[in-house]
PDB file of C-alpha atoms in Angstrom:
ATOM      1  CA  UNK A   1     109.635 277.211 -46.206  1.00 68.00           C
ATOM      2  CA  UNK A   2     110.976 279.330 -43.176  1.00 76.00           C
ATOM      3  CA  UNK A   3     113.151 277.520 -40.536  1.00 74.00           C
ATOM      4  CA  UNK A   4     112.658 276.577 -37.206  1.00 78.00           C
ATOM      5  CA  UNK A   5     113.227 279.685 -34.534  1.00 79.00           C
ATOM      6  CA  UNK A   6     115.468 278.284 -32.110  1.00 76.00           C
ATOM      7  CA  UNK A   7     113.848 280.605 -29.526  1.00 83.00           C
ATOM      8  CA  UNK A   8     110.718 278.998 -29.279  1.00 84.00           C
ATOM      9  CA  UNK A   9     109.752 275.388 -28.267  1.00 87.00           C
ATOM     10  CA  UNK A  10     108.596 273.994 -31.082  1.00 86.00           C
ATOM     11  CA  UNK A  11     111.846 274.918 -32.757  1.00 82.00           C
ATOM     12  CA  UNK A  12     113.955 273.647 -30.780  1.00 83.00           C
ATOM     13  CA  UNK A  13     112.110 270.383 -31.300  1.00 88.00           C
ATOM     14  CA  UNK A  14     112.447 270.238 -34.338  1.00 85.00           C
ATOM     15  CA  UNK A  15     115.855 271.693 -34.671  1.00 84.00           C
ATOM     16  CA  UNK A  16     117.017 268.911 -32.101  1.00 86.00           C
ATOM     17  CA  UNK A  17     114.887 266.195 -34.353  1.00 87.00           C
ATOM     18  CA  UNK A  18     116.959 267.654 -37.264  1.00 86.00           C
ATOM     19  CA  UNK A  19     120.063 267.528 -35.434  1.00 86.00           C
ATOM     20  CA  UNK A  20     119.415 263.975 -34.211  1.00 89.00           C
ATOM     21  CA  UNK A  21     118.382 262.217 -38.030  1.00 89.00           C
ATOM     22  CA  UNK A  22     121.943 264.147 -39.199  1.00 87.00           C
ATOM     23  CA  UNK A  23     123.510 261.916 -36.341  1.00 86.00           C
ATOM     24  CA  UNK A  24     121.922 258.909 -37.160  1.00 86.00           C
ATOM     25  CA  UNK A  25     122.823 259.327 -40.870  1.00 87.00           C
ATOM     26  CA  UNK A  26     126.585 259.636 -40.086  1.00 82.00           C
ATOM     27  CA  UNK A  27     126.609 256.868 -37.768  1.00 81.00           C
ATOM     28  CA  UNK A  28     124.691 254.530 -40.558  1.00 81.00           C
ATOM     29  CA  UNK A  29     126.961 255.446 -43.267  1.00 76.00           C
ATOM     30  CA  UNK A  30     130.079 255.446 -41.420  1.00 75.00           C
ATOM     31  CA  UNK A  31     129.020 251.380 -40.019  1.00 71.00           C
ATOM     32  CA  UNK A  32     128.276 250.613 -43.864  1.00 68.00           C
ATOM     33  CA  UNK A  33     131.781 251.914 -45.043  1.00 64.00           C
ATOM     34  CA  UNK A  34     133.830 250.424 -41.949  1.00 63.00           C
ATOM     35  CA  UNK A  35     132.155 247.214 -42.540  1.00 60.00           C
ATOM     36  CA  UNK A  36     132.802 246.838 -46.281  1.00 58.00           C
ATOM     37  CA  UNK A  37     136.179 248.672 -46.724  1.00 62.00           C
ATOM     38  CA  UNK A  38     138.632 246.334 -47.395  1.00 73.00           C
ATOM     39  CA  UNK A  39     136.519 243.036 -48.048  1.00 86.00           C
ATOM     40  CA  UNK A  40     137.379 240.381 -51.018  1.00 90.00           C
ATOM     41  CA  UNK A  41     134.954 240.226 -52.913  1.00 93.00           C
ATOM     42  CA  UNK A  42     134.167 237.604 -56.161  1.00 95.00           C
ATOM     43  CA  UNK A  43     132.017 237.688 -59.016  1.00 95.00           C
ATOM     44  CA  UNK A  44     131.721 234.658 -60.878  1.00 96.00           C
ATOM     45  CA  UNK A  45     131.745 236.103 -64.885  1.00 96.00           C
ATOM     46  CA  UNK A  46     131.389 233.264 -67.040  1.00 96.00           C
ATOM     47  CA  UNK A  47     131.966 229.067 -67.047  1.00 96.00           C
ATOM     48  CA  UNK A  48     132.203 227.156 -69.641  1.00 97.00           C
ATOM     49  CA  UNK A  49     131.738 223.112 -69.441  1.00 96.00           C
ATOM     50  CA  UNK A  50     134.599 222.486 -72.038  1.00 96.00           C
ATOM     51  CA  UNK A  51     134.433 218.854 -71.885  1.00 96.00           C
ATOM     52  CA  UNK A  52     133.473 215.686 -69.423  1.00 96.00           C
ATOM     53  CA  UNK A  53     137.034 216.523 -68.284  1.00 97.00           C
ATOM     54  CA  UNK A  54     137.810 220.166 -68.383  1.00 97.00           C
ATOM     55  CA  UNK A  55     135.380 223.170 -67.057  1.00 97.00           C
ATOM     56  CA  UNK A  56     136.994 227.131 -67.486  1.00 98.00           C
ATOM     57  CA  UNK A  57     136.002 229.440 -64.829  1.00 97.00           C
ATOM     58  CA  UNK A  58     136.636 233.367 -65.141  1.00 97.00           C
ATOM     59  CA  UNK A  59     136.050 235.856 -62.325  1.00 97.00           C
ATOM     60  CA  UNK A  60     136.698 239.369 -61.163  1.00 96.00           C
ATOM     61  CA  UNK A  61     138.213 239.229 -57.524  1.00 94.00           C
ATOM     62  CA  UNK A  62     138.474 242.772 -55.489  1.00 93.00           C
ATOM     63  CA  UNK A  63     141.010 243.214 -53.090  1.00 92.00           C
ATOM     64  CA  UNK A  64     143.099 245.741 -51.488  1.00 90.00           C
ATOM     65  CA  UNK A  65     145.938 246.171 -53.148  1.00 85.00           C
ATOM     66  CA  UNK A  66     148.722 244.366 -52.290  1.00 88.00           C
ATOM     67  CA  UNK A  67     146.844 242.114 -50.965  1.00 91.00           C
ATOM     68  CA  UNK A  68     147.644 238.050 -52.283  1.00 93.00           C
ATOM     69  CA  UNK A  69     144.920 235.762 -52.123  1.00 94.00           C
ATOM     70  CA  UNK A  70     144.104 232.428 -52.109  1.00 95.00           C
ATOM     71  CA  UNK A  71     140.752 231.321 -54.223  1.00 96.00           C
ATOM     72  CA  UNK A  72     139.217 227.759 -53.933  1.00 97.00           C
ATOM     73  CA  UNK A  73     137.337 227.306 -57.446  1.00 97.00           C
ATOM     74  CA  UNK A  74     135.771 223.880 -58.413  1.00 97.00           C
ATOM     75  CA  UNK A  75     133.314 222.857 -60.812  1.00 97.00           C
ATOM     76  CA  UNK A  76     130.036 220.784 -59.246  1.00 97.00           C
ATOM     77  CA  UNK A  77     127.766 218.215 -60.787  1.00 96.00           C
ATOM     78  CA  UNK A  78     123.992 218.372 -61.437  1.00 94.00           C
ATOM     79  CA  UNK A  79     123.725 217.596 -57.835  1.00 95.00           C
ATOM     80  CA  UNK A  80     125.715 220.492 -56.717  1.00 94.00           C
ATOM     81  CA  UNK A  81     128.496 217.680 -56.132  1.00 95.00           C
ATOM     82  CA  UNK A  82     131.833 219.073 -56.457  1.00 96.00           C
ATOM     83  CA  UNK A  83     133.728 217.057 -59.840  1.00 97.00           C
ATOM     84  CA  UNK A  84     136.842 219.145 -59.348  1.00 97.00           C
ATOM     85  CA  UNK A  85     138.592 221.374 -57.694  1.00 97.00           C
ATOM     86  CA  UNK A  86     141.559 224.085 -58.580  1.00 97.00           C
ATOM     87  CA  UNK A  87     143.598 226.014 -55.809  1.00 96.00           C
ATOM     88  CA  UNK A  88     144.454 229.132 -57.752  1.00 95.00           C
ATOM     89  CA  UNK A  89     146.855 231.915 -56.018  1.00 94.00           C
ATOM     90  CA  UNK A  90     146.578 235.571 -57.148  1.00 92.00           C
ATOM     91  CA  UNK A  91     149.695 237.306 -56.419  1.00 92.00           C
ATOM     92  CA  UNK A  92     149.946 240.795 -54.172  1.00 90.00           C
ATOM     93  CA  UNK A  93     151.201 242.531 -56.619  1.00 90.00           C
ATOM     94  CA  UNK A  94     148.952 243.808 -59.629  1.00 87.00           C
ATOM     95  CA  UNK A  95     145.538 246.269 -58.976  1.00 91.00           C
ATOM     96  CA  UNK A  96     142.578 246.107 -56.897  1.00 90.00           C
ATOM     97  CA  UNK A  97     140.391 244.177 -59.037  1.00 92.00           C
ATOM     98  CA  UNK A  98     142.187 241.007 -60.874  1.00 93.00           C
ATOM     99  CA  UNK A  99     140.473 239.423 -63.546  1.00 95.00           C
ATOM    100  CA  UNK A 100     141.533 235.697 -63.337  1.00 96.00           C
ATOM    101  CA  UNK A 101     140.836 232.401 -65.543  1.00 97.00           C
ATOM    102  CA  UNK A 102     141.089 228.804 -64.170  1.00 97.00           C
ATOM    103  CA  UNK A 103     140.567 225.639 -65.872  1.00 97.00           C
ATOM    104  CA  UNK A 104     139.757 222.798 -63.791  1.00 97.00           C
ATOM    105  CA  UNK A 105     140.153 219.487 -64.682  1.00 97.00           C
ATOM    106  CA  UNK A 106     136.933 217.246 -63.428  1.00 97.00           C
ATOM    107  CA  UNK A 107     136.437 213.304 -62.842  1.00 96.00           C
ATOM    108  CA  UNK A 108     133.015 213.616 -64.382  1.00 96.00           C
ATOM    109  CA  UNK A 109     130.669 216.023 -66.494  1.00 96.00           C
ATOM    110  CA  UNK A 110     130.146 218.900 -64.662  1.00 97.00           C
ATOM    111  CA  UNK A 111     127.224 221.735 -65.117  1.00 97.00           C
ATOM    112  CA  UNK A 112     128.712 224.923 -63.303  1.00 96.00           C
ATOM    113  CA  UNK A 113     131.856 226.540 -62.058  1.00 96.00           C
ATOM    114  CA  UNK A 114     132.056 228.405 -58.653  1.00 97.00           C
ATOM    115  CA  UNK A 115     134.629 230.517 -56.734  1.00 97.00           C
ATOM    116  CA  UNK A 116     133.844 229.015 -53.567  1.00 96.00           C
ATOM    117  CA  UNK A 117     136.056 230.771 -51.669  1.00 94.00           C
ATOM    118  CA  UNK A 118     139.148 233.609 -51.411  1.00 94.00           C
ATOM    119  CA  UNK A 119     140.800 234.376 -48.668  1.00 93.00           C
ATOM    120  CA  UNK A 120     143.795 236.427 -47.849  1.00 89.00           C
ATOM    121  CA  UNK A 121     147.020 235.127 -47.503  1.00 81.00           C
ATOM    122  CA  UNK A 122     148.595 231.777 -49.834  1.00 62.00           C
ATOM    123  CA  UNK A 123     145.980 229.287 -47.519  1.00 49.00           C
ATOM    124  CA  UNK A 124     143.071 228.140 -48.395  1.00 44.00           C
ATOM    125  CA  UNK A 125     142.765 225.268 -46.348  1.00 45.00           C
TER     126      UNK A 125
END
């Protein structure tokens, strides 16, 4: 396939089209990296309902390192109710993606455990 000659008008067209999907490209990919670059993110990677009293949580937390956090996990009822709650602090120090185990102690059965929250800083409200 032959490119576009610049010298005629039809070229330029699509030269300028060309030009102007590069541009939009760069602009979309740039937004998508400034937006996400330096987020917490959680991922929830097992629970276990250990007893009527006890329910073990594990996640994976990104971060940017050196960056402490403060993660609000609780265990909730068959009515999404929330049994029990654990404010757990991971420290700054460590790598980017912490691996972390809670065990929260509940005032009645619960069915699931959920990182509700983690937010920078040693303050989760």
């Amino acid at each position: 396939m032959p490119l576009p000659d610049p010298r005629t008008r039809q070229g330029r067209r699509v030269l300028a089209a060309g030009l102007a999907l590069l541009a939009a490209v760069v602009a979309i990919s740039w937004y998508g990296w400034a937006t996400t670059s330096g987020q917490v993110r959680v991922q929830v990677t097992a629970y276990e309902v250990e007893s009527d009293a006890l329910t073990r949580v594990e996640f994976d937390v990104s971060r940017p390192e050196g960056t402490a956090l403060t993660c609000r996990v609780s265990a909730l009822d068959d009515r999404k109710g929330r049994v029990g709650t654990v404010v757990e602090t991971v420290p700054a120090t460590g790598p980017a993606v912490v691996h972390e185990v809670v065990r929260v102690r509940t005032s009645a059965r619960a069915v699931t455990g959920v990182v509700e929250s983690c937010v920078r800083g040693t303050d989760a409200g």
